[in-house]
PDB file of C-alpha atoms in Angstrom:
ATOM      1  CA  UNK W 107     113.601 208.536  59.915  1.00  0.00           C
ATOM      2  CA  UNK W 108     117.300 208.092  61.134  1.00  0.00           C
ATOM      3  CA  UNK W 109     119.069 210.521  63.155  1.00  0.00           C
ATOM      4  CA  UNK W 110     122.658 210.961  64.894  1.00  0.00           C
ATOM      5  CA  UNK W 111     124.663 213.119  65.783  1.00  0.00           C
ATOM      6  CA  UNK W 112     128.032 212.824  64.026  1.00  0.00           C
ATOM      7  CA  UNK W 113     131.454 215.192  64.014  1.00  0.00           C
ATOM      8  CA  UNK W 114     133.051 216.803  61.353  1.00  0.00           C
ATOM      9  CA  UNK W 115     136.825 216.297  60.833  1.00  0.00           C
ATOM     10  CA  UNK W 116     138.843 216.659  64.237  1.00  0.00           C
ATOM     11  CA  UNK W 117     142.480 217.055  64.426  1.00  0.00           C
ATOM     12  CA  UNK W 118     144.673 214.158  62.877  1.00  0.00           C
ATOM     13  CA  UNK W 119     148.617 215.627  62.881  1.00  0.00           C
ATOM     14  CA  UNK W 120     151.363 213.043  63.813  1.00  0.00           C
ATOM     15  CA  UNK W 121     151.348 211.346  67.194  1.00  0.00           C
ATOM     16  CA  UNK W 122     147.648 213.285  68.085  1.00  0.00           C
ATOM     17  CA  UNK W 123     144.119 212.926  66.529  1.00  0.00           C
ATOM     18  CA  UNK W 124     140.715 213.958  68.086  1.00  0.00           C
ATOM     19  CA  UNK W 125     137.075 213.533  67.360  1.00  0.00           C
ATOM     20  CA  UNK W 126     133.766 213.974  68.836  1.00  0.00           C
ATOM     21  CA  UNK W 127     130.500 212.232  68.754  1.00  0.00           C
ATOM     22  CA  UNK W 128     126.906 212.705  70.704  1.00  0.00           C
ATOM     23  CA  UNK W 129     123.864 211.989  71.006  1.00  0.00           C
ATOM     24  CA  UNK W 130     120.003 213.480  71.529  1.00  0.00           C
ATOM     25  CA  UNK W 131     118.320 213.667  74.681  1.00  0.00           C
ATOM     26  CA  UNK W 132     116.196 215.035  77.202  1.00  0.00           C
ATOM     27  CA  UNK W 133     116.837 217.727  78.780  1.00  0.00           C
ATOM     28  CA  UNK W 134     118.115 217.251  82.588  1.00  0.00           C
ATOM     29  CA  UNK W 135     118.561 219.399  86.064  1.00  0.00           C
ATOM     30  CA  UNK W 136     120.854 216.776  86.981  1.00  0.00           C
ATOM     31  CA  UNK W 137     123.704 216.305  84.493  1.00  0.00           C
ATOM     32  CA  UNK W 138     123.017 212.848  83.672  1.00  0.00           C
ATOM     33  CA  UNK W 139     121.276 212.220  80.033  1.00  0.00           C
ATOM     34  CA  UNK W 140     120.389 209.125  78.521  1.00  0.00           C
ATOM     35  CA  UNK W 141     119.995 209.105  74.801  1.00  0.00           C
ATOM     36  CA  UNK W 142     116.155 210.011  73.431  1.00  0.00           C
ATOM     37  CA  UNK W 143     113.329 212.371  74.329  1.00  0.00           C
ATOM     38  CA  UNK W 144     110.097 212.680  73.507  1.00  0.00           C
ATOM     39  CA  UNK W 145     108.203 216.322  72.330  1.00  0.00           C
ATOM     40  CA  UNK W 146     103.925 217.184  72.450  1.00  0.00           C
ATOM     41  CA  UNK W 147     102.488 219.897  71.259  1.00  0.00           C
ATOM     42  CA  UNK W 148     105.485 222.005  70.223  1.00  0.00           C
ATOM     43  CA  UNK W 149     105.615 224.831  67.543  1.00  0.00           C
ATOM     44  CA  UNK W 150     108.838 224.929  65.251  1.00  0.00           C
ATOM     45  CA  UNK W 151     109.733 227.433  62.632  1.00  0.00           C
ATOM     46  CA  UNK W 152     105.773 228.238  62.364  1.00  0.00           C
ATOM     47  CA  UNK W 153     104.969 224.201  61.819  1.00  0.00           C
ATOM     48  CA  UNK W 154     102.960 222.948  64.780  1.00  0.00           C
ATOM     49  CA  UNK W 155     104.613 218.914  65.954  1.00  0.00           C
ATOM     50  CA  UNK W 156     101.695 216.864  67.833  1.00  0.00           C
ATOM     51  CA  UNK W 157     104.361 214.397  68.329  1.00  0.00           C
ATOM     52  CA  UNK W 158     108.322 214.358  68.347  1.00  0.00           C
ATOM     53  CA  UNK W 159     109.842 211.249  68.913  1.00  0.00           C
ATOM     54  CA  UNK W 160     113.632 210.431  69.030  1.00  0.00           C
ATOM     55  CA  UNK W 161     114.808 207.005  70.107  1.00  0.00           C
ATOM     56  CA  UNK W 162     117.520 205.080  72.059  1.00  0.00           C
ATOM     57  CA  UNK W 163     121.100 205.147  70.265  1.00  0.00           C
ATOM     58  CA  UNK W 164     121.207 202.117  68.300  1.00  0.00           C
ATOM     59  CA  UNK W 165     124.560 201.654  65.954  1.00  0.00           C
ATOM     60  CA  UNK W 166     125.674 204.943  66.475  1.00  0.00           C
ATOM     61  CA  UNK W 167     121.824 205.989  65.038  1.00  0.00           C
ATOM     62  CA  UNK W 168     118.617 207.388  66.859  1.00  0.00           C
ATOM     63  CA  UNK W 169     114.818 207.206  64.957  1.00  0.00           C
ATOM     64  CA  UNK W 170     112.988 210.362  64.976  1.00  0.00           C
ATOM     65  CA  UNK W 171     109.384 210.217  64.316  1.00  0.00           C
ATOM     66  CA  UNK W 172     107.749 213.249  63.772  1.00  0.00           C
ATOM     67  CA  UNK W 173     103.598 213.368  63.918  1.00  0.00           C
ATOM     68  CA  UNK W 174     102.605 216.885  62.301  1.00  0.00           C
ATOM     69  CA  UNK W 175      99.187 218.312  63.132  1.00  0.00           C
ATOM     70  CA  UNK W 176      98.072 219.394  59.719  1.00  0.00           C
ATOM     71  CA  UNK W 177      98.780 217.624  56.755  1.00  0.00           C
ATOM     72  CA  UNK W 178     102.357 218.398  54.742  1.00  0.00           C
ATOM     73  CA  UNK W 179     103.353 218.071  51.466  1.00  0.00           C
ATOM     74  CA  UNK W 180     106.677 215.760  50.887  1.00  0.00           C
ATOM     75  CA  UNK W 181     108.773 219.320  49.463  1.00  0.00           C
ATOM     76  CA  UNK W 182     107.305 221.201  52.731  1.00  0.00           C
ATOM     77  CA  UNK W 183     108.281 218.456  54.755  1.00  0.00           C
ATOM     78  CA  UNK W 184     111.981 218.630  52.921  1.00  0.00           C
ATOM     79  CA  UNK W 185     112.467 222.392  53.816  1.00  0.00           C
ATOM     80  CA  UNK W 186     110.903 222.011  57.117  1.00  0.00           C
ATOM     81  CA  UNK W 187     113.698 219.520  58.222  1.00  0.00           C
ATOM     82  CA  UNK W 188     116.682 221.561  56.108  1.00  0.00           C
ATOM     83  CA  UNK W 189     115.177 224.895  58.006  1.00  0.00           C
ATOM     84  CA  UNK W 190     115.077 222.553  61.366  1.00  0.00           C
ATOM     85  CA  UNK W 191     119.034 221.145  60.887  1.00  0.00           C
ATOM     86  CA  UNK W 192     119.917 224.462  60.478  1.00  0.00           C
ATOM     87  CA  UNK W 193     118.646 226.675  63.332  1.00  0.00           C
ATOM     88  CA  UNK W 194     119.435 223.433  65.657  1.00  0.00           C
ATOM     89  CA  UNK W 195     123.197 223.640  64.457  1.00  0.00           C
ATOM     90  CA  UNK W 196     123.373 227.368  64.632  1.00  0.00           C
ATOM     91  CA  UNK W 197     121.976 226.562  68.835  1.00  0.00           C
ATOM     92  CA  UNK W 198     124.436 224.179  69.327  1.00  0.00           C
ATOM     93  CA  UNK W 199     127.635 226.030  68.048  1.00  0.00           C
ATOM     94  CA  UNK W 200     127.205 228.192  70.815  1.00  0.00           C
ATOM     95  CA  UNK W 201     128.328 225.167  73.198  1.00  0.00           C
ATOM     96  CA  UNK W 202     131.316 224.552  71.114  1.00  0.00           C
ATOM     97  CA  UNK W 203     134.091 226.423  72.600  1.00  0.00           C
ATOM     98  CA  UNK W 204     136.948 224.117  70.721  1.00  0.00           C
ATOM     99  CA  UNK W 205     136.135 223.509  67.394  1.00  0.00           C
ATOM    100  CA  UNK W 206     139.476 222.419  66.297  1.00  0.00           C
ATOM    101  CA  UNK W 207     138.321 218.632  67.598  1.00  0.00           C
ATOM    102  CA  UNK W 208     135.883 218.525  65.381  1.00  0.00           C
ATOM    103  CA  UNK W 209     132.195 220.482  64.840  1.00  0.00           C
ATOM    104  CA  UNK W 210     128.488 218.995  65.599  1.00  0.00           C
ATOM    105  CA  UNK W 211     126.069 220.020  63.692  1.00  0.00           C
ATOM    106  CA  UNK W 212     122.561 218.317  62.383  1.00  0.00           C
ATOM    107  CA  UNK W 213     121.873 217.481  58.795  1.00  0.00           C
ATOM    108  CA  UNK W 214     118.077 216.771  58.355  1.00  0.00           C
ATOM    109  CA  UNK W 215     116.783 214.931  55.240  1.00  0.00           C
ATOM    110  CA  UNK W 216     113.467 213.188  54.545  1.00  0.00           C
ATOM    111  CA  UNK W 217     115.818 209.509  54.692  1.00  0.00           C
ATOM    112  CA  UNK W 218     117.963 210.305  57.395  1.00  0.00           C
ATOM    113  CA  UNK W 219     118.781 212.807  59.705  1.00  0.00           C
ATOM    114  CA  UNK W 220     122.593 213.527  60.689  1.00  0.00           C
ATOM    115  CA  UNK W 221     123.931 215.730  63.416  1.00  0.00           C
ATOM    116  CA  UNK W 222     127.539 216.932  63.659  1.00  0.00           C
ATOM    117  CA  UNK W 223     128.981 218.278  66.721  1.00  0.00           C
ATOM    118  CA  UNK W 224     132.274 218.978  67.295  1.00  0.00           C
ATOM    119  CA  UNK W 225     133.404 219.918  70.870  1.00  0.00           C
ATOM    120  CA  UNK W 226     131.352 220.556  73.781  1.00  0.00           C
ATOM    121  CA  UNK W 227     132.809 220.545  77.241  1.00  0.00           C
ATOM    122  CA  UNK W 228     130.434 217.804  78.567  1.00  0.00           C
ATOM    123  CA  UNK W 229     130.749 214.070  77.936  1.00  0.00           C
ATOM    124  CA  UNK W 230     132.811 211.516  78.426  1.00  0.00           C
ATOM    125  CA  UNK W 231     136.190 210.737  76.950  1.00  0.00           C
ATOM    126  CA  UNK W 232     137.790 207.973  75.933  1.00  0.00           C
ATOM    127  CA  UNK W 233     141.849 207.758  75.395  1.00  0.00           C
ATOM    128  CA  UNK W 234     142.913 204.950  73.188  1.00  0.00           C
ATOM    129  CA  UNK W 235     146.025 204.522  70.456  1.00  0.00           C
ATOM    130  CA  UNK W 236     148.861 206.978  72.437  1.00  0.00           C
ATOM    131  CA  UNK W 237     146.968 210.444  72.102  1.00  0.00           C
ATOM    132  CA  UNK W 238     143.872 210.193  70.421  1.00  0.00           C
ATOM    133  CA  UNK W 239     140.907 211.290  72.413  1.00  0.00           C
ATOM    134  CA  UNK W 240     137.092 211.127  71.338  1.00  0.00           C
ATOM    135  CA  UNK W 241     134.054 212.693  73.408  1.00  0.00           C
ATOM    136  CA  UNK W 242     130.942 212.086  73.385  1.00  0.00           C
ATOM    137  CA  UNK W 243     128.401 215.126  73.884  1.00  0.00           C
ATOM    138  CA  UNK W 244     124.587 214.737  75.263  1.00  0.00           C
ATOM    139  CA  UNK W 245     122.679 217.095  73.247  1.00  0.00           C
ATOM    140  CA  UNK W 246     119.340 218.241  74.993  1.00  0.00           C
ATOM    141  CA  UNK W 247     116.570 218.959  72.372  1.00  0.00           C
ATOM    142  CA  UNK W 248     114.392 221.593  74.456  1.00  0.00           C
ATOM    143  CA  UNK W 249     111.548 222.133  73.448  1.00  0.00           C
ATOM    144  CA  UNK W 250     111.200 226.022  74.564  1.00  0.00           C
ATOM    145  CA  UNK W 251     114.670 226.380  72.799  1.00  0.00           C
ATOM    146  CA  UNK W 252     112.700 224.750  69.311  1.00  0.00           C
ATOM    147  CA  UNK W 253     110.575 227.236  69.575  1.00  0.00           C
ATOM    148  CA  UNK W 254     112.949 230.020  69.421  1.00  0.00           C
ATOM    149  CA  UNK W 255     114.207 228.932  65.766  1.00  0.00           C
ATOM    150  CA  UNK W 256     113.842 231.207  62.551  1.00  0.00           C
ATOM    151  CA  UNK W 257     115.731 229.472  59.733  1.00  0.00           C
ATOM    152  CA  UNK W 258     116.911 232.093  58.286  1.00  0.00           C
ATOM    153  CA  UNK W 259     118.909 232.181  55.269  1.00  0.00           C
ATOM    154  CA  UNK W 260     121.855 233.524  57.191  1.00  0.00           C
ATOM    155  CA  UNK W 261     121.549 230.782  59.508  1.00  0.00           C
ATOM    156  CA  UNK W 262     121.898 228.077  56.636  1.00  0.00           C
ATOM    157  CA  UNK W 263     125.143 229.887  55.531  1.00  0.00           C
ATOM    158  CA  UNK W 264     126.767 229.892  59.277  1.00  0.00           C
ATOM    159  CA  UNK W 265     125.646 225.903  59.636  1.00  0.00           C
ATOM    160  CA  UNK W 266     126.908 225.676  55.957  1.00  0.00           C
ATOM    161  CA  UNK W 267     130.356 226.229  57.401  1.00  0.00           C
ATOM    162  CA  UNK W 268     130.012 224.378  60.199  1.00  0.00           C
ATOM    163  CA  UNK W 269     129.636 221.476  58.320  1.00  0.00           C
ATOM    164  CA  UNK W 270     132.370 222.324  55.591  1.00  0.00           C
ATOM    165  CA  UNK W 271     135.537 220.454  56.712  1.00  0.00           C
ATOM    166  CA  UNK W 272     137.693 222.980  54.027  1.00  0.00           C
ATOM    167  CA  UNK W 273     139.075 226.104  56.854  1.00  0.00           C
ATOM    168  CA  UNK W 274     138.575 228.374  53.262  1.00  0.00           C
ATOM    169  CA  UNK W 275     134.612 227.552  53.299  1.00  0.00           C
ATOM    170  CA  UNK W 276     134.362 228.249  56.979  1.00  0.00           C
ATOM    171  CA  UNK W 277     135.943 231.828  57.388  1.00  0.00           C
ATOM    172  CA  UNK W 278     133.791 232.732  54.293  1.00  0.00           C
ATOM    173  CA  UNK W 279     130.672 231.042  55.795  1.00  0.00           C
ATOM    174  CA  UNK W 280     131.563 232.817  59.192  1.00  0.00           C
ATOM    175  CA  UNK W 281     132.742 236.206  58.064  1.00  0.00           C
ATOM    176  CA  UNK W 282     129.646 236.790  56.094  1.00  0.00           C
ATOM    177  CA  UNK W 283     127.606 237.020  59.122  1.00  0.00           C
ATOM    178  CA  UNK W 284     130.108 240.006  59.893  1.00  0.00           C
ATOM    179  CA  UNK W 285     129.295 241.515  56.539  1.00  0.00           C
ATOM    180  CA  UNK W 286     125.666 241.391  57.141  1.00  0.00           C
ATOM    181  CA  UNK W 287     125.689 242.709  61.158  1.00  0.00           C
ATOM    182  CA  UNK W 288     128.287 245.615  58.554  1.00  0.00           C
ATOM    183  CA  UNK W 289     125.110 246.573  56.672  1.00  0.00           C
ATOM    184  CA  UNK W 290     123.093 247.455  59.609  1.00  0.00           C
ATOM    185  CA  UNK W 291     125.282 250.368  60.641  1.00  0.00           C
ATOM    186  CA  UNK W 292     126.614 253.797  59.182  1.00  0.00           C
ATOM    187  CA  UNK W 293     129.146 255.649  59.292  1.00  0.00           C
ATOM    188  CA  UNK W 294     130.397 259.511  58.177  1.00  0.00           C
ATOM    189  CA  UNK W 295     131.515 259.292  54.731  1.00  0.00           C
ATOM    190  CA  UNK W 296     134.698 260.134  53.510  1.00  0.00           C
ATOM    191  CA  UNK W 297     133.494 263.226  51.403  1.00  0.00           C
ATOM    192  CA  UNK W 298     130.692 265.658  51.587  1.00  0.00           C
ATOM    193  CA  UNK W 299     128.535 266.525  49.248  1.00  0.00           C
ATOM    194  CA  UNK W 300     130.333 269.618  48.497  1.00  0.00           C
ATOM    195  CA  UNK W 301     133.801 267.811  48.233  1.00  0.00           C
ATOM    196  CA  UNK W 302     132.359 265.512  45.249  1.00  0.00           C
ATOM    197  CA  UNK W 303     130.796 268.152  43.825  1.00  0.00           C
ATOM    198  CA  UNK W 304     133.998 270.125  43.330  1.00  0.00           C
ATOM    199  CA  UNK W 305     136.296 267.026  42.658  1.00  0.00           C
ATOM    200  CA  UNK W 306     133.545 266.020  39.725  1.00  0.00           C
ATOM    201  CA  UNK W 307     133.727 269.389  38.388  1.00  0.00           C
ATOM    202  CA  UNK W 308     137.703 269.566  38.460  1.00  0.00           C
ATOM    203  CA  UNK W 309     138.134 266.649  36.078  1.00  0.00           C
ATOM    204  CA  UNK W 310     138.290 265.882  32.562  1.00  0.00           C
ATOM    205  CA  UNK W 311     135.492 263.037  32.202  1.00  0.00           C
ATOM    206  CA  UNK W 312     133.291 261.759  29.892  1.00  0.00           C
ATOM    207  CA  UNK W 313     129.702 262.145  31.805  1.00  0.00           C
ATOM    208  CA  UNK W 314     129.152 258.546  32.289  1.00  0.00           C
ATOM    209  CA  UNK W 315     132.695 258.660  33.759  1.00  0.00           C
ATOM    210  CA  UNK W 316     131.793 261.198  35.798  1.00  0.00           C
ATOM    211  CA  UNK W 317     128.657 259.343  37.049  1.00  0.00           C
ATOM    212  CA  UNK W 318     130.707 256.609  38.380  1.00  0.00           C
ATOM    213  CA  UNK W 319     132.984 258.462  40.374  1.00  0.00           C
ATOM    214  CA  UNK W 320     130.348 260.535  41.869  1.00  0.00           C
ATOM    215  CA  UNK W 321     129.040 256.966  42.610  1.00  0.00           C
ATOM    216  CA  UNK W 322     132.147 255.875  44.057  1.00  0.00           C
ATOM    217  CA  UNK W 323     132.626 258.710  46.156  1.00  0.00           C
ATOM    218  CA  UNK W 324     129.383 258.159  48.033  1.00  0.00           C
ATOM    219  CA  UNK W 325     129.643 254.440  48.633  1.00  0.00           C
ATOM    220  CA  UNK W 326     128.946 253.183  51.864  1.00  0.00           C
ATOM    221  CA  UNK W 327     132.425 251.944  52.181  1.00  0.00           C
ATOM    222  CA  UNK W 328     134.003 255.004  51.361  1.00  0.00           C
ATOM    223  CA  UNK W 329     134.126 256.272  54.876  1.00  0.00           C
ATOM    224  CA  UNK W 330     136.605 258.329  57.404  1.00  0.00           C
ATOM    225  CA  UNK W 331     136.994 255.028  59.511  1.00  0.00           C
ATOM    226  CA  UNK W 332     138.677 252.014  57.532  1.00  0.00           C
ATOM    227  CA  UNK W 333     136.962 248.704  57.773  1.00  0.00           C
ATOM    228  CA  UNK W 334     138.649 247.293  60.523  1.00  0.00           C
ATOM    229  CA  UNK W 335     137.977 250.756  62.593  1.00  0.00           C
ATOM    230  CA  UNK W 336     134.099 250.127  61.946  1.00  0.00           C
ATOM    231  CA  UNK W 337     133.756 246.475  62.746  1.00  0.00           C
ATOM    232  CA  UNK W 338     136.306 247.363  65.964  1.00  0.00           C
ATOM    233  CA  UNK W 339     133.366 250.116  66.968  1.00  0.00           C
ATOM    234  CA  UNK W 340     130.147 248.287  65.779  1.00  0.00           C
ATOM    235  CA  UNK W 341     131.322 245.269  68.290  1.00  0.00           C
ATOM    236  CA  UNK W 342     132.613 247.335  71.352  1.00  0.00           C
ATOM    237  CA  UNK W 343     129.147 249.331  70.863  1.00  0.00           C
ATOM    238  CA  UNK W 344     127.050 246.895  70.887  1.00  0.00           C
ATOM    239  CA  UNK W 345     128.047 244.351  73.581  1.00  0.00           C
ATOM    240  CA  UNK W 346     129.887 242.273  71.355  1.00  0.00           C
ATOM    241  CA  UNK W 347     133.617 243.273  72.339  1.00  0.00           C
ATOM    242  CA  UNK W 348     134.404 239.905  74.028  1.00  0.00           C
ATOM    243  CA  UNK W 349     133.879 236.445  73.138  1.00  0.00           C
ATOM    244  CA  UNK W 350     134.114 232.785  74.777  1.00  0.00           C
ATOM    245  CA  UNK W 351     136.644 230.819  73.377  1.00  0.00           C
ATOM    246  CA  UNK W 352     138.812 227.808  74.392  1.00  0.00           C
ATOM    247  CA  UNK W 353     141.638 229.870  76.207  1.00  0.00           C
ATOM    248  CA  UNK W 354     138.659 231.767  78.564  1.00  0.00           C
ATOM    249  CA  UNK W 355     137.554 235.243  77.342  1.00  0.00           C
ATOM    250  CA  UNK W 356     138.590 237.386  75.080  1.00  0.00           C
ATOM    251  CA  UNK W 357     138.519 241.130  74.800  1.00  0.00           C
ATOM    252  CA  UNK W 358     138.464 242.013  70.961  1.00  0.00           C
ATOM    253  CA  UNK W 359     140.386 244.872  69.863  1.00  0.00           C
ATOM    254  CA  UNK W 360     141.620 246.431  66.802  1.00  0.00           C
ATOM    255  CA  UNK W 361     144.452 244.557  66.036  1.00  0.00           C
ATOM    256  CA  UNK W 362     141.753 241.430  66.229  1.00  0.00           C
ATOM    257  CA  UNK W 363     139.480 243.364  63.809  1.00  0.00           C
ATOM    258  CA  UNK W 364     142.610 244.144  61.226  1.00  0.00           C
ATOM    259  CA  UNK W 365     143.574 239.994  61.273  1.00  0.00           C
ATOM    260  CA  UNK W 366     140.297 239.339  60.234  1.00  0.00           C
ATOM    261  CA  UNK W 367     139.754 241.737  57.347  1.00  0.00           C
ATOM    262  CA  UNK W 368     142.998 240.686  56.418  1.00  0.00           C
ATOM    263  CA  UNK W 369     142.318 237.000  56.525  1.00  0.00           C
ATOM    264  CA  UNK W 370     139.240 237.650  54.364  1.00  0.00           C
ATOM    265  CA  UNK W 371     141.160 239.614  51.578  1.00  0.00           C
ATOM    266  CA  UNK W 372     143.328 236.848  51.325  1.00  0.00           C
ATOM    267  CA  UNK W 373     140.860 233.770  51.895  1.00  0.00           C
ATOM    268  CA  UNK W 374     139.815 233.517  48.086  1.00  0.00           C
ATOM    269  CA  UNK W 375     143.959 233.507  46.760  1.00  0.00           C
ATOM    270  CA  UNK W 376     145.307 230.327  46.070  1.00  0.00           C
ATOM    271  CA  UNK W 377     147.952 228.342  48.561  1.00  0.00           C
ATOM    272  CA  UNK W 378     146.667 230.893  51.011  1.00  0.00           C
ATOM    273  CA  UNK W 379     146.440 229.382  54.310  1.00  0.00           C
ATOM    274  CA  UNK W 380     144.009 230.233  56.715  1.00  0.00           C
ATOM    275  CA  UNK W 381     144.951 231.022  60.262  1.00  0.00           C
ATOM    276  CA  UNK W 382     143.121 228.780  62.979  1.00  0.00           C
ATOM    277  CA  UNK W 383     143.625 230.816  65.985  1.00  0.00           C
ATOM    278  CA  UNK W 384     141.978 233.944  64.216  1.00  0.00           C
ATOM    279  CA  UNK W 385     139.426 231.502  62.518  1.00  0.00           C
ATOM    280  CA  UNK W 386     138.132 229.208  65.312  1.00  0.00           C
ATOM    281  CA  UNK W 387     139.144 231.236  68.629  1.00  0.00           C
ATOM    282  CA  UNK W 388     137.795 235.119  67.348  1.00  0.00           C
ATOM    283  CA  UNK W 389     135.650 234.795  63.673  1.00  0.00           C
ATOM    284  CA  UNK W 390     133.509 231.380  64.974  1.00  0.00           C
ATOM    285  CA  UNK W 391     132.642 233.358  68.556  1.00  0.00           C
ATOM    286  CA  UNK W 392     131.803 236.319  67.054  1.00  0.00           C
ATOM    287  CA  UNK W 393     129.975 235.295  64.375  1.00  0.00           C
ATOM    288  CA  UNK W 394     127.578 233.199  66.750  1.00  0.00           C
ATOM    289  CA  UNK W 395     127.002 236.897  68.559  1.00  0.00           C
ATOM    290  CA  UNK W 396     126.660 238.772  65.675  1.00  0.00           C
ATOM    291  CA  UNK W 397     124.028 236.402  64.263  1.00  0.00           C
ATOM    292  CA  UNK W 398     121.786 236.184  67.387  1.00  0.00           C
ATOM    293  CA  UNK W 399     122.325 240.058  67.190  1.00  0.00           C
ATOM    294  CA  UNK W 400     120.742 240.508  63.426  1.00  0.00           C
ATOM    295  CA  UNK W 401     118.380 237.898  64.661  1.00  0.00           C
ATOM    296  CA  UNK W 402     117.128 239.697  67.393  1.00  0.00           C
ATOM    297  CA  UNK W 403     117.534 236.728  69.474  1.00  0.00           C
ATOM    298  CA  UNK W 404     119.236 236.834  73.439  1.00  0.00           C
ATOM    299  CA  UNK W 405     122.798 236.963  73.370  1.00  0.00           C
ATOM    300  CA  UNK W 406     124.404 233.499  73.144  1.00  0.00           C
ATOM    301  CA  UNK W 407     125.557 231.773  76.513  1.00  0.00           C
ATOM    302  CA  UNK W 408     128.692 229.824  75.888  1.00  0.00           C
ATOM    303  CA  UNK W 409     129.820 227.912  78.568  1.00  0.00           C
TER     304      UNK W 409
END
């Protein structure tokens, strides 16, 4: 089947335009990759490969053969490959430390296989037409990285927006991940049991009515901290208070936490724009950390 690795949407403003391309490879102790690798005997997402097979770039396309040691059914083959893309974008967004030129990430399907990659820091570059600048990324497929991948559905949802070229899709493809790493924690509610007792009992309400403010009252949102207090402490907490981003690190505070509940509140409205600096230099870092983090995988290196 066809594979290549191919960007999203770069910048394209007056007088500057970017764009990135790449390519699969080998992995190499020396820096220097040449396009295709070949895999034996690896084990990905529970599906043991005999054989993986990607070939030399040929019109900006690689083959992949794949050689399965049990015999697969074409719709097991389909969501092996979607589950595959997916966990093999989420890896790769951890190298992408400027986005705004453009995202790789890998689109699997039983005809074809496309990869889109935006920006990583290794490559060449090539300067032609005033200020437009391409680079091209080697992508090492590893097979002890493979390995490592779980497909979750959370992980289709962050590669989801990695592919999306729409800003809107992203920061609600992103910011879920947030939501979710949200869920695992708790936090002193707003009222005891006592208060809601005693507010219940105070007012005039049908019972039903009663019900669901009694209900309300002991959501899990309805806390002494405000949203952007708990994300703030569920990220300094848990070793998730900086993040990698184009300018260097980045220490997240509150301020950081408020801009992004804020951005998200105002994401669905319509004409409402959606900040890039908060998107792609604090919401895209974090939510590659907070995802290995509900994964239970290592912490992400981004270099």
């Amino acid at each position: 089947m066809p594979i290549r690795i191919e960007a999203s949407p770069g910048m394209d403003v007056r007088g500057f335009s970017s764009s990135s391309t790449g390519f699969l490879c080998t992995p190499s102790a020396t820096g220097q990759h040449a396009p295709g690798c070949i895999l034996t005997s690896v084990t990905i997402l529970g599906v043991t490969i005999a054989r993986l097979e990607i070939g030399a770039v040929e019109n900006d396309w690689q083959s992949m053969e794949l050689e399965f040691s049990a015999p697969m059914k074409l719709d097991e083959i389909d969501s092996f490959l979607t589950r595959f893309a997916d966990s093999f974008s989420v890896d790769m967004a951890k190298k992408q430390i400027t986005p705004l030129h453009g995202m790789l990430t890998v689109t699997v399907r039983l005809t074809e296989l496309v990869v889109l990659d935006p920006n990583d820091q290794s490559g060449q570059i090539t300067i032609t037409d005033d200020l437009n600048i391409t680079s091209k990324t080697a992508t090492p497929v590893d097979p002890l990285c493979l390995q490592t991948f779980q497909g979750s559905a959370l992980s289709q949802i962050f590669a989801e927006g990695m592919r999306n070229p729409d800003p809107k899709m992203k920061y609600i493809s992103w910011f879920v991940v947030l939501e979710e790493l949200e869920k695992l924690f708790s936090f002193p509610s707003l009222f005891s049991s006592s208060e809601i007792s005693q507010i219940t009992a105070a007012v005039t309400l049908t019972p039903a009515q009663t019900t669901r403010l009694s209900n309300m009252m002991k959501g899990p949102g309805v806390t002494v901290l405000s949203r952007s207090e708990k994300l703030y402490d569920i990220l300094s907490n848990n070793n998730m208070g900086t993040v990698i981003n184009i300018n260097g690190t980045k220490t997240i505070d509150i301020n950081d936490c408020k801009k992004l509940i804020k951005q998200r509140n105002l994401v669905a409205h319509k004409g409402t724009t959606v900040d890039t600096h908060t998107l792609y230099d604090i919401l895209f870092p974090l939510a590659i950390e907070a995802l290995a983090y509900i994964e239970g995988r290592n912490r992400p290196v981004r270099i």
